[in-house]
Every structure is written in structure tokens, then in C-alpha cells.
Coordinates of C-alpha atoms (C1' of nucleotides) in Angstrom, one line a residue:
Chain A
X1 CA -3.8 -14.2 -34.7
X2 CA -0.2 -15.2 -35.7
X3 CA 0.4 -11.5 -36.2
X4 CA -0.3 -10.7 -32.6
X5 CA 1.6 -13.8 -31.4
X6 CA 4.7 -12.5 -33.2
X7 CA 4.4 -9.2 -31.6
X8 CA 3.9 -10.8 -28.2
X9 CA 7.1 -12.8 -28.7
X10 CA 9.0 -9.8 -29.8
X11 CA 7.8 -7.9 -26.9
X12 CA 8.6 -10.5 -24.3
X13 CA 12.1 -11.5 -25.4
X14 CA 13.4 -8.5 -27.2
X15 CA 14.2 -5.8 -24.9
X16 CA 12.9 -6.5 -21.4
X17 CA 11.5 -9.4 -19.5
X18 CA 8.3 -8.5 -17.9
X19 CA 6.0 -10.2 -15.5
X20 CA 2.7 -9.0 -16.8
X21 CA 1.1 -6.7 -14.4
X22 CA -2.3 -5.4 -15.1
X23 CA -5.7 -6.6 -16.2
X24 CA -4.8 -6.7 -19.8
X25 CA -2.0 -8.3 -21.7
X26 CA -0.8 -9.4 -25.1
X27 CA -2.1 -12.9 -24.8
X28 CA -5.6 -11.6 -24.2
X29 CA -5.6 -9.2 -27.2
X30 CA -4.4 -12.1 -29.3
X31 CA -7.0 -14.5 -28.1
X32 CA -9.8 -11.9 -28.6
X33 CA -8.5 -11.2 -32.1
X34 CA -9.3 -7.5 -31.7
X35 CA -8.4 -4.8 -34.1
X36 CA -6.0 -2.4 -32.6
X37 CA -5.0 1.1 -33.5
X38 CA -1.6 2.7 -32.8
X39 CA -1.5 5.8 -30.6
X40 CA 1.3 8.1 -29.5
X41 CA 1.6 10.4 -26.5
X42 CA 4.1 13.0 -25.5
X43 CA 5.6 13.6 -22.1
X44 CA 2.9 14.5 -19.5
X45 CA 0.1 13.8 -21.9
X46 CA -3.0 12.2 -20.3
X47 CA -4.1 8.9 -21.9
X48 CA -7.3 9.0 -20.0
X49 CA -8.6 10.9 -17.0
X50 CA -10.3 9.6 -13.8
X51 CA -14.0 9.4 -14.4
X52 CA -13.8 9.5 -18.2
X53 CA -15.9 6.9 -20.0
X54 CA -13.9 3.8 -20.6
X55 CA -13.6 3.3 -24.3
X56 CA -10.3 1.5 -25.0
X57 CA -7.9 -0.9 -23.4
X58 CA -4.2 -0.4 -24.0
X59 CA -0.9 -2.2 -24.3
X60 CA 2.4 -0.4 -24.2
X61 CA 4.8 -0.8 -27.1
X62 CA 7.3 1.7 -26.0
X63 CA 7.9 4.3 -23.3
X64 CA 6.7 4.5 -19.7
X65 CA 3.5 5.7 -18.0
X66 CA 2.2 6.2 -14.6
X67 CA -1.2 5.2 -13.2
X68 CA -2.7 7.1 -10.4
X69 CA -5.8 8.0 -8.5
X70 CA -7.0 11.4 -7.5
X71 CA -7.9 11.8 -3.8
X72 CA -10.1 14.3 -2.0
X73 CA -8.2 17.5 -1.6
X74 CA -6.0 17.7 -4.7
X75 CA -3.7 14.9 -3.6
X76 CA -2.9 12.0 -5.8
X77 CA -1.7 8.5 -5.2
X78 CA 0.5 6.8 -7.8
X79 CA -0.6 3.2 -8.1
X80 CA 2.1 2.0 -10.4
X81 CA 4.5 2.6 -13.2
X82 CA 3.9 0.9 -16.5
X83 CA 6.5 -0.3 -19.1
X84 CA 6.5 -2.0 -22.5
X85 CA 4.4 -5.1 -22.5
X86 CA 2.2 -3.9 -19.6
X87 CA -1.5 -3.3 -20.3
X88 CA -4.0 -0.9 -18.7
X89 CA -7.4 0.7 -19.0
X90 CA -9.7 -2.3 -18.4
X91 CA -12.1 -2.3 -15.4
X92 CA -15.6 -3.4 -14.7
X93 CA -16.9 0.1 -14.3
X94 CA -17.9 1.9 -17.5
X95 CA -15.9 4.8 -16.2
X96 CA -12.3 4.9 -15.4
X97 CA -11.5 4.7 -11.7
X98 CA -7.9 5.7 -12.3
X99 CA -6.0 8.0 -14.6
X100 CA -2.9 7.3 -16.8
X101 CA -0.3 9.7 -17.9
X102 CA 2.8 9.5 -20.0
X103 CA 6.2 9.8 -18.4
X104 CA 8.2 9.7 -21.7
X105 CA 7.1 9.7 -25.3
X106 CA 4.9 6.6 -25.6
X107 CA 3.6 4.3 -28.3
X108 CA 0.6 2.2 -27.4
X109 CA -1.9 -0.1 -29.1
X110 CA -5.5 0.4 -28.2
X111 CA -8.5 -1.9 -28.7
X112 CA -12.1 -1.1 -28.1
X113 CA -13.3 -2.1 -24.7
X114 CA -16.8 -3.0 -26.0
X115 CA -15.3 -5.5 -28.5
X116 CA -13.3 -7.1 -25.8
X117 CA -16.3 -7.5 -23.6
X118 CA -18.3 -8.9 -26.4
X119 CA -15.6 -11.4 -27.2
X120 CA -15.3 -12.4 -23.6
X121 CA -19.1 -12.9 -23.3
X122 CA -19.2 -15.6 -25.9
X123 CA -15.7 -17.1 -25.3
X124 CA -15.2 -18.9 -22.0
X125 CA -11.5 -19.3 -22.7
X126 CA -11.0 -15.6 -23.1
X127 CA -13.0 -14.9 -19.9
X128 CA -10.7 -17.3 -18.1
X129 CA -7.7 -15.4 -19.4
X130 CA -9.2 -12.2 -18.2
X131 CA -9.7 -13.7 -14.8
X132 CA -6.2 -15.0 -14.6
X133 CA -4.9 -11.6 -15.5
X134 CA -7.0 -9.9 -12.9
X135 CA -5.9 -12.4 -10.3
X136 CA -2.3 -11.7 -11.1
X137 CA -2.9 -8.0 -10.9
X138 CA -4.5 -8.5 -7.5
X139 CA -1.4 -10.4 -6.3
X140 CA 0.7 -7.5 -7.5
X141 CA -1.4 -5.0 -5.7
X142 CA -1.2 -6.9 -2.5
X143 CA 2.5 -7.1 -2.8
X144 CA 2.5 -3.4 -3.0
X145 CA 0.4 -3.1 0.2
X146 CA 2.9 -5.4 1.9
X147 CA 5.7 -3.1 0.7
X148 CA 4.0 -0.1 2.2
X149 CA 3.6 -1.8 5.5
X150 CA 7.4 -1.8 5.8
X151 CA 8.4 0.8 8.4
X152 CA 11.6 2.1 7.0
X153 CA 12.2 4.2 4.0
X154 CA 15.2 2.1 3.0
X155 CA 13.1 -1.0 3.0
X156 CA 10.5 0.4 0.7
X157 CA 13.1 1.9 -1.7
X158 CA 15.0 -1.3 -1.8
X159 CA 11.9 -3.3 -2.6
X160 CA 10.9 -0.8 -5.2
X161 CA 14.3 -1.0 -6.9
X162 CA 14.4 -4.8 -6.8
X163 CA 10.9 -4.9 -8.4
X164 CA 12.0 -2.5 -11.1
X165 CA 15.1 -4.6 -11.7
X166 CA 13.0 -7.7 -12.1
X167 CA 10.8 -6.0 -14.6
X168 CA 13.4 -4.0 -16.6
X169 CA 16.3 -6.4 -16.3
X170 CA 19.8 -5.1 -16.1
X171 CA 20.3 -1.4 -16.3
X172 CA 17.5 0.5 -14.7
X173 CA 16.4 3.7 -16.5
X174 CA 14.2 5.5 -14.2
X175 CA 11.6 7.3 -16.3
X176 CA 10.0 9.1 -13.3
X177 CA 11.0 12.0 -11.1
X178 CA 12.0 11.7 -7.5
X179 CA 8.6 13.1 -6.5
X180 CA 6.8 10.3 -8.3
X181 CA 8.8 7.6 -6.5
X182 CA 8.2 9.4 -3.3
X183 CA 4.5 9.6 -3.8
X184 CA 4.3 5.9 -4.9
X185 CA 6.2 4.8 -1.7
X186 CA 4.5 7.1 0.7
X187 CA 7.6 9.2 1.4
X188 CA 8.9 12.7 0.4
X189 CA 11.2 13.4 -2.5
X190 CA 13.9 14.6 -0.1
X191 CA 13.9 11.3 1.7
X192 CA 14.2 9.4 -1.7
X193 CA 17.1 11.6 -2.7
X194 CA 18.9 11.0 0.6
X195 CA 18.4 7.3 0.5
X196 CA 19.7 7.2 -3.1
X197 CA 22.8 9.1 -2.0
X198 CA 23.2 6.7 0.9
X199 CA 22.9 3.6 -1.3
X200 CA 25.4 5.1 -3.7
X201 CA 27.9 5.9 -0.9
X202 CA 27.7 2.3 0.2
X203 CA 28.3 1.1 -3.3
X204 CA 25.0 -0.8 -3.5
X205 CA 23.8 1.1 -6.5
X206 CA 25.5 3.5 -9.0
X207 CA 24.1 6.2 -11.2
X208 CA 25.8 6.0 -14.6
X209 CA 24.6 9.2 -16.1
X210 CA 24.6 12.8 -14.9
X211 CA 20.9 13.1 -14.7
X212 CA 20.8 10.5 -11.9
X213 CA 18.2 8.6 -13.8
X214 CA 20.1 5.6 -15.2
X215 CA 21.4 3.2 -12.5
X216 CA 22.9 -0.2 -12.0
X217 CA 22.6 -2.4 -8.9
X218 CA 26.1 -3.2 -7.8
X219 CA 25.3 -5.3 -4.7
X220 CA 22.0 -7.1 -5.1
X221 CA 22.4 -9.4 -2.1
X222 CA 22.9 -6.4 0.2
X223 CA 19.9 -4.7 -1.4
X224 CA 17.8 -7.7 -0.8
X225 CA 18.9 -7.8 2.8
X226 CA 17.9 -4.2 3.2
X227 CA 14.6 -4.9 1.7
X228 CA 13.7 -7.3 4.5
X229 CA 15.5 -5.6 7.3
X230 CA 17.0 -2.2 7.2
X231 CA 17.8 -2.0 10.9
X232 CA 21.6 -2.0 10.4
X233 CA 21.4 0.5 7.7
X234 CA 19.1 3.3 8.7
X235 CA 21.0 6.3 9.7
X236 CA 19.5 9.7 9.7
X237 CA 19.9 12.5 7.3
X238 CA 23.5 13.1 8.3
X239 CA 26.4 11.1 7.0
X240 CA 27.4 9.2 10.1
X241 CA 28.3 5.6 9.6
X242 CA 26.1 2.6 10.3
X243 CA 25.4 1.5 13.8
X244 CA 27.8 -1.2 15.0
Chain B
X1 CA -30.2 -22.5 -7.6
X2 CA -33.1 -20.9 -5.8
X3 CA -31.7 -22.4 -2.6
X4 CA -28.5 -20.4 -3.0
X5 CA -30.2 -17.3 -4.1
X6 CA -32.2 -17.4 -0.9
X7 CA -29.1 -17.7 1.1
X8 CA -27.5 -14.9 -0.8
X9 CA -30.4 -12.7 0.0
X10 CA -30.5 -13.6 3.6
X11 CA -26.8 -12.9 3.8
X12 CA -26.9 -9.6 2.1
X13 CA -29.8 -8.0 3.9
X14 CA -30.0 -9.8 7.1
X15 CA -27.3 -8.7 9.4
X16 CA -24.8 -6.6 7.7
X17 CA -24.5 -4.8 4.4
X18 CA -21.3 -5.7 2.7
X19 CA -19.5 -4.5 -0.4
X20 CA -18.2 -7.9 -1.6
X21 CA -14.5 -8.0 -1.2
X22 CA -12.7 -11.0 -2.5
X23 CA -12.4 -13.1 -5.6
X24 CA -15.4 -15.3 -4.5
X25 CA -18.9 -14.4 -3.6
X26 CA -22.4 -15.7 -3.1
X27 CA -23.5 -14.9 -6.6
X28 CA -20.7 -17.0 -8.1
X29 CA -21.4 -20.0 -6.0
X30 CA -25.1 -19.8 -7.0
X31 CA -24.3 -19.4 -10.7
X32 CA -21.9 -22.4 -10.6
X33 CA -24.4 -24.5 -8.8
X34 CA -21.7 -26.0 -6.7
X35 CA -22.3 -28.4 -3.8
X36 CA -21.1 -26.9 -0.6
X37 CA -20.1 -28.3 2.8
X38 CA -20.4 -26.6 6.1
X39 CA -17.3 -26.2 8.2
X40 CA -16.5 -24.7 11.5
X41 CA -13.4 -23.3 13.1
X42 CA -12.4 -22.2 16.5
X43 CA -10.5 -19.1 17.6
X44 CA -7.0 -19.0 16.0
X45 CA -7.7 -22.1 13.9
X46 CA -6.0 -22.0 10.5
X47 CA -8.4 -22.5 7.5
X48 CA -5.5 -22.9 5.2
X49 CA -1.8 -22.2 5.3
X50 CA 0.4 -20.5 2.9
X51 CA 1.8 -22.9 0.3
X52 CA -0.9 -25.5 0.9
X53 CA -2.6 -27.0 -2.1
X54 CA -5.7 -25.1 -3.0
X55 CA -8.7 -27.4 -2.7
X56 CA -11.6 -25.3 -1.6
X57 CA -13.1 -21.9 -2.0
X58 CA -15.0 -20.5 1.0
X59 CA -17.8 -18.1 1.9
X60 CA -18.3 -16.8 5.4
X61 CA -21.6 -17.4 7.1
X62 CA -20.7 -16.2 10.6
X63 CA -17.6 -14.9 12.4
X64 CA -14.5 -13.1 11.3
X65 CA -11.2 -14.1 9.9
X66 CA -7.9 -12.6 8.9
X67 CA -6.0 -13.1 5.7
X68 CA -2.2 -12.7 5.7
X69 CA 1.1 -13.4 4.0
X70 CA 4.2 -14.7 5.6
X71 CA 7.3 -12.7 4.7
X72 CA 11.0 -13.6 4.8
X73 CA 12.1 -13.4 8.4
X74 CA 9.1 -14.6 10.5
X75 CA 7.2 -11.4 9.8
X76 CA 3.7 -11.4 8.5
X77 CA 1.6 -8.9 6.7
X78 CA -2.2 -8.8 7.4
X79 CA -3.9 -8.2 4.0
X80 CA -7.5 -7.9 5.2
X81 CA -10.1 -8.8 7.7
X82 CA -13.0 -10.9 6.5
X83 CA -16.7 -10.8 7.6
X84 CA -19.9 -12.7 6.8
X85 CA -20.7 -12.6 3.1
X86 CA -17.0 -12.2 2.2
X87 CA -15.4 -15.0 0.2
X88 CA -11.8 -16.2 0.1
X89 CA -9.5 -19.0 -1.0
X90 CA -9.6 -18.6 -4.8
X91 CA -6.5 -17.9 -6.8
X92 CA -4.9 -18.9 -10.1
X93 CA -2.1 -20.7 -8.4
X94 CA -2.8 -24.3 -7.4
X95 CA -1.2 -23.5 -4.1
X96 CA -2.3 -20.8 -1.7
X97 CA -0.3 -17.6 -1.8
X98 CA -1.8 -16.4 1.5
X99 CA -3.1 -17.9 4.7
X100 CA -6.4 -17.5 6.5
X101 CA -7.0 -17.8 10.2
X102 CA -10.1 -17.5 12.4
X103 CA -10.4 -14.5 14.7
X104 CA -13.6 -15.7 16.3
X105 CA -15.6 -19.0 16.1
X106 CA -16.5 -19.2 12.5
X107 CA -18.9 -21.0 10.2
X108 CA -18.1 -21.2 6.5
X109 CA -19.4 -22.9 3.4
X110 CA -16.8 -24.5 1.2
X111 CA -17.0 -25.6 -2.4
X112 CA -14.4 -27.6 -4.4
X113 CA -12.1 -25.4 -6.3
X114 CA -11.8 -27.9 -9.1
X115 CA -15.6 -27.9 -9.6
X116 CA -15.6 -24.2 -9.8
X117 CA -12.9 -24.1 -12.4
X118 CA -14.6 -26.8 -14.4
X119 CA -17.9 -24.9 -14.3
X120 CA -16.2 -21.7 -15.3
X121 CA -14.4 -23.3 -18.3
X122 CA -17.7 -24.2 -19.9
X123 CA -19.7 -21.2 -18.8
X124 CA -18.8 -17.8 -20.1
X125 CA -21.2 -16.1 -17.8
X126 CA -19.6 -17.6 -14.8
X127 CA -16.2 -16.7 -16.0
X128 CA -17.3 -13.1 -16.4
X129 CA -18.6 -13.1 -12.9
X130 CA -15.3 -14.4 -11.7
X131 CA -13.5 -11.6 -13.6
X132 CA -15.9 -9.0 -12.2
X133 CA -15.2 -10.2 -8.7
X134 CA -11.4 -10.2 -9.2
X135 CA -11.6 -6.7 -10.6
X136 CA -13.5 -5.5 -7.5
X137 CA -11.0 -7.2 -5.3
X138 CA -8.3 -5.4 -7.2
X139 CA -10.0 -2.1 -6.6
X140 CA -10.1 -2.9 -2.9
X141 CA -6.5 -3.8 -2.8
X142 CA -5.5 -0.6 -4.5
X143 CA -7.6 1.4 -2.1
X144 CA -5.6 -0.3 0.6
X145 CA -2.4 0.8 -1.0
X146 CA -3.7 4.3 -1.1
X147 CA -4.5 4.1 2.6
X148 CA -1.0 3.0 3.4
X149 CA 0.5 5.9 1.5
X150 CA -1.1 8.3 4.0
X151 CA 1.6 9.6 6.2
X152 CA -0.2 10.0 9.5
X153 CA -1.3 7.3 11.8
X154 CA -4.5 9.1 12.5
X155 CA -5.3 9.2 8.7
X156 CA -4.8 5.5 8.4
X157 CA -6.8 4.6 11.5
X158 CA -9.7 6.9 10.5
X159 CA -9.8 5.3 7.0
X160 CA -9.7 1.9 8.5
X161 CA -12.6 2.6 10.9
X162 CA -14.7 4.2 8.1
X163 CA -14.1 1.2 6.0
X164 CA -15.2 -1.1 8.8
X165 CA -18.2 1.1 9.4
X166 CA -19.3 0.8 5.8
X167 CA -18.9 -3.0 5.9
X168 CA -20.4 -3.7 9.3
X169 CA -22.9 -0.9 9.5
X170 CA -23.8 0.6 12.8
X171 CA -22.0 -0.6 15.9
X172 CA -18.5 -1.8 15.1
X173 CA -17.5 -5.0 16.9
X174 CA -13.7 -5.3 16.5
X175 CA -12.9 -9.0 16.3
X176 CA -9.2 -8.4 16.1
X177 CA -6.6 -7.4 18.6
X178 CA -4.8 -4.1 18.6
X179 CA -1.7 -5.8 17.2
X180 CA -3.6 -7.1 14.2
X181 CA -4.8 -3.6 13.4
X182 CA -1.3 -2.3 13.9
X183 CA 0.2 -4.8 11.5
X184 CA -2.5 -4.2 8.9
X185 CA -1.9 -0.5 9.0
X186 CA 1.8 -0.6 9.2
X187 CA 2.0 0.8 12.7
X188 CA 2.6 -0.5 16.3
X189 CA 0.0 -1.6 18.7
X190 CA 1.0 1.2 21.1
X191 CA 0.3 3.8 18.5
X192 CA -3.1 2.3 17.7
X193 CA -3.9 2.3 21.4
X194 CA -2.9 6.0 21.7
X195 CA -4.9 7.0 18.7
X196 CA -7.9 5.2 19.9
X197 CA -7.6 7.1 23.2
X198 CA -7.2 10.4 21.5
X199 CA -10.2 9.8 19.3
X200 CA -12.2 8.9 22.4
X201 CA -11.0 12.0 24.2
X202 CA -12.2 14.1 21.3
X203 CA -15.6 12.3 21.4
X204 CA -15.2 11.1 17.8
X205 CA -15.6 7.5 18.8
X206 CA -16.7 5.7 21.9
X207 CA -16.1 2.2 23.2
X208 CA -19.3 0.8 24.7
X209 CA -17.9 -2.3 26.5
X210 CA -15.1 -2.8 29.0
X211 CA -12.9 -4.8 26.6
X212 CA -12.5 -1.8 24.3
X213 CA -13.7 -3.9 21.4
X214 CA -17.2 -2.7 20.7
X215 CA -17.4 0.9 19.5
X216 CA -19.6 3.5 17.9
X217 CA -18.7 6.4 15.7
X218 CA -20.0 9.5 17.3
X219 CA -18.8 12.1 14.9
X220 CA -18.4 10.7 11.4
X221 CA -17.9 14.0 9.6
X222 CA -14.9 14.7 11.8
X223 CA -13.6 11.2 11.3
X224 CA -13.9 11.7 7.5
X225 CA -12.1 14.9 7.8
X226 CA -9.3 13.3 9.7
X227 CA -9.1 10.5 7.1
X228 CA -8.2 13.0 4.4
X229 CA -6.1 15.4 6.4
X230 CA -5.0 14.8 10.0
X231 CA -2.8 17.9 10.2
X232 CA -4.9 19.7 12.8
X233 CA -5.2 16.6 14.9
X234 CA -1.9 14.9 15.2
X235 CA -0.3 15.5 18.5
X236 CA 2.3 13.4 19.9
X237 CA 2.0 10.7 22.6
X238 CA 1.4 13.2 25.3
X239 CA -2.0 14.6 26.1
X240 CA -1.4 18.2 25.0
X241 CA -4.3 19.8 23.0
X242 CA -4.5 20.2 19.3
X243 CA -2.4 22.8 17.6
X244 CA -4.1 26.1 17.1
Chain C
dC1 C1' -5.9 -15.9 44.0
dG2 C1' -2.1 -16.2 41.3
dT3 C1' -0.8 -16.3 36.3
dG4 C1' -1.2 -14.9 31.7
dT5 C1' -2.8 -12.0 28.1
dA6 C1' -4.6 -7.6 26.1
dG7 C1' -4.6 -3.0 26.5
dT8 C1' -3.0 1.5 28.1
dT9 C1' 0.2 5.0 29.4
dG10 C1' 4.8 7.1 30.0
dA11 C1' 9.8 8.4 28.9
dT12 C1' 13.1 8.6 25.4
dG13 C1' 15.4 8.4 21.0
dC14 C1' 15.3 7.6 16.1
dT15 C1' 13.5 8.3 11.5
dC16 C1' 11.5 11.1 8.5
dC17 C1' 9.1 15.5 7.4
dT18 C1' 9.3 20.4 6.8
dC19 C1' 11.3 24.5 5.4
dA20 C1' 15.1 26.5 3.3
dA21 C1' 19.4 27.1 0.8
dT22 C1' 22.4 25.4 -2.8
dT23 C1' 23.7 22.9 -6.8
dT24 C1' 22.7 20.7 -11.1
dT25 C1' 20.0 20.1 -15.2
dT26 C1' 16.7 21.6 -18.6
dG27 C1' 14.7 24.6 -21.6
dT28 C1' 14.5 29.2 -24.2
dG29 C1' 15.9 32.9 -26.9
dG30 C1' 19.4 35.9 -28.5
Chain D
dC1 C1' 27.0 28.5 -28.6
dC2 C1' 26.2 30.9 -24.6
dA3 C1' 23.3 33.4 -21.2
dC4 C1' 19.6 33.2 -18.6
dA5 C1' 15.5 31.5 -16.2
dA6 C1' 12.9 27.6 -14.6
dA7 C1' 12.7 23.1 -12.9
dA8 C1' 14.7 19.1 -10.6
dA9 C1' 17.7 17.1 -7.4
dT10 C1' 20.6 17.5 -3.5
dT11 C1' 21.9 18.8 1.1
dG12 C1' 21.3 20.9 5.7
dA13 C1' 19.1 22.2 10.2
dG14 C1' 15.5 21.6 13.2
dG15 C1' 11.4 19.6 14.9
dA16 C1' 7.2 16.4 14.6
dG17 C1' 5.5 11.9 15.0
dC18 C1' 6.1 7.3 15.7
dA19 C1' 8.8 3.2 17.6
dT20 C1' 10.9 1.2 21.4
dC21 C1' 11.3 -0.3 25.9
dA22 C1' 9.1 -0.5 30.2
dA23 C1' 5.8 -0.1 33.8
dC24 C1' 1.2 -0.5 34.9
dT25 C1' -4.0 -1.8 34.8
dA26 C1' -7.8 -4.7 33.8
dC27 C1' -9.8 -8.7 32.9
dA28 C1' -10.0 -14.1 32.0
dC29 C1' -9.1 -18.6 33.4
dG30 C1' -7.9 -22.3 35.9

DNA sequence: CGTGTAGTTGATGCTCCTCAATTTTTGTGG
DNA sequence: CCACAAAAATTGAGGAGCATCAACTACACG
């Protein structure tokens, strides 16, 4: 038990502060006293596919992944991006309803789903933790819906960046491609690219590497304002200045 | 116990078939053996406000409600519409993170939140039910996110109608105003109105009352097709025919 | 009968998508 | 290390779809 607590602490305070996001987290694994195994994945590797039997639950030690659903007609919908400390892979169904894929080289710990369920069945405290965790995940998902109801691309992107900032703290290292962000926000990659350029021109963000992947937020108040009302920002594709 | 089971059965098979949607349902109340009280609300009455202390959990016997969140700047985001059999009001937080309001005259049963939590703490089976329920609610919320990533108004409206159809079965009696649908789908009420007109012109749906609230789906396959790809449907505001 | 509310329809402009060209970055093999 | 090809990101032009503003209709209620 103390072993896992130590890891949990290291995870939470070491590199990044993270509001836990999904139905599984460090505390749960610790409370269930499950044996875990370490696994590694390379870029673009699939951790599990949609419809596959659900055997393990996972917690991320290092790297980033994306969680998505396949839709009728070859399309997919990216539900969220996962970072160290986040957990995934636990559902009621015995088969996965989503799929998870690595964005960078990844190290995860995996525990048997069956063992977790068995532990929860005889342990009301653990069940309660699971419920808490699912509730928080639900709140996160509804937050996401609210984000997607925002009508302007700038609003959505600003909210997305602020959320990442809160989770990753400080310098944001985007592990995903433009097209992933676009899919997640219900936009196109061209629009994402244009909005990034616009935010950079206005000195609200800055990319600090040549890959345009590592960025800092230079003017968070302005970004927060854009997140709630982008009406004095949104200009079209061209470079004309803001409306008066 | 058998009392509640009877109600649960009546609820599930009597009037409408409903995939349970929120963190609370009939089965949970029955398993927890909670005392309930009956409450009634009139149109537009608030069941609870955002930020209010969380005292009860609720199950709907009759009528329809809407659940929403207030956002910075007087805006609100409608998370979902609730119908008989659906439950609401249970969260981890001791204060409500959302608000619930009646769309029609409503009868609900309420149970004390504290009693439910107490029951869950000593009862692993109940905790597990709560977790299952939260997981299903999570799946629903992620479904909703996926809907909102669809780029065309027609896609979103079609998915919305198909979802209502699955929940209400048969004739759909819309308890909400156009503006509620619009908010929920991230569109404007004018667009909703125009899309309804278009669907009606194409004989995909039909309104069977003069208030334009009660409708039947006349061509479900076509509606399902539009839900996954509206590219051969979307024409602008004007009445011009579909693209070739 | 007015008055108010919900819904529909129309005209216009803005935002974002589409398609395409260009630039930048990444990966591969000599 | 450089040359080359492939992939990712950016930028541009034009058009599609939705929002906005406004007028209009239908119904509800006193």
C-alpha cells in the first residue's frame, strides 16, 4: 500500500499537477491493492481497440495518449487527451466502448479489471471511490459538451488551451497533431492553424520551438476573456485587425 | 422493497421505454430502501439552483425537465432533457454543480441524499449500482460530445431526434421550446426552425398538431443517414432543392 | 380584441470549410 | 552530413452554411 502511495505522491507533485480525469486513478489502485505490470507503447501504438474485451485498467506514468470512438463511416471522434497520472480503460461493459492510442512513447501500469471488480464488490469504500471517480469524469465530460456548444472557433480553442494549461502547468508541450486538436474541438486543422497564428500575432501565446508544439501562454487574462466571448476577436482568415 | 420494484416495473414498461440516463435510477432507490416523498412543480419552476446545497436526489414520475449549467456572462448551457424514469440531483459535491427546471407540470419522488450516501457506505452492492449508473451517465455525456462535434446543423438535429425517439418511443412530444433545442445543440432557434421545416418538406418528419410540438418520424432510415452524413442534404436558408 | 409569446421566414453578412499551393519538418538512404 | 521524399503545418482564395436582425404569422390569455 505504502508503495503505491509513494508513487501517487511522486506523480502528483513531481512534474505536473493534474486534476484526475477518468474513471480510474492512483488512489483507487492503491486502495484496491492490486498487482500491476508495467507496459510500454511506441508512437501510434494501440493500447486497446474499440470492441476488444476489457482485461486491464491503466494508469499513465509517462507520455501522452488519446482516447477516441469510431463512428459509422470511418470517422472518429477524439474524446480526450491523457497525460501522466490520468487513468483509463475501466467501463461497466465487458468490452471497450472506446479505443486508446499512444501519441508519444508511453509507460503505463496495468491492473487486471477482474481483480478490481472483485475488490470493489467486497469493499464498499473502494466502490465509493470508483463512484466518485466516475462522477468527476462525468463532470469533465459535461464540461467538454459545454465547450463544444460555444459557437466560435476561438472560444473553443481558448478553452482547450486553458484546460491543458491547468492540467500540465506552465509550459504546454502539445503531444498531438493539429488534426487531433481539430477533431477534438469539432473544427478543421486549417482553422486550428489559423487561430494559433492569430493568437500568436496578438501575443497571447507563443511557440518556443520550431515544431510549433511547445508553447507558453503570455496573456492568460486575455485568453480567458476570449474563452467566454470571442466577439471582439474573431476575424476571418485574412489578417485584418479586430473590429473596433 | 417490493413496493419499489413494482413502481420500477410500472415505470419501465408502462408508458415509455427509457435507457436510464443519469446518476440515479429506480433500481438504486429500491436497493437503498430509501423513504421518498412526492413533490410537484409547475412550468418553469426550479427544482434546485446551481450552487444550492445538495439535499435530495430525484426520480421523475411524470413530466419533463431540463438540466443546465450557468456560464460566466449570463449564458447557460443545456446539458440534457429529462423524462419519466430518469433520475437527477446526485453528485459528489455537497453543492449542486448544475440546475434543474421544469418544462411541464412535473411529479417527482425525492429521497434524502444523506440517507443514500449512508446506505452506500455500508452496502457494497449499492455502491456498485451507483458506479454502474455513473458510468452509463458518462457514456451518455460522451455521446453528447460526439454529437456536438458533428459539423452540420442537420446532423446534430437528426441525432437529437433519433435519441428522443429511442427514449420516448413512437410519437415524440417535444416539451421544450425551439430555443432550448438550439441551446442544447449549439445552434440558434432560427436554424432549428428552418431545419424542422426542411425535414418536413422532405417528408422525413411530420408535426401532427398546430403548435408544432408533437411529431412523428416518417422516414427513419433517411433520418439515420442524415445523422451520419448530411452532405447531400444541407442547403442554405432558402428553399432550393438538394444538390445533385 | 389587443397584447405577448413562440415559431417561421427572409435578406444579408460573417465565420469557417473546402480545395489548393506553399513552406516547414521529419524520416530515409546514400 | 546532405539529398530526397513524405508528412505536417501554414497560408490563400472562394464559397457553403449558419448567425444576426427584422418582419411576419399563429396562437394563448386576460
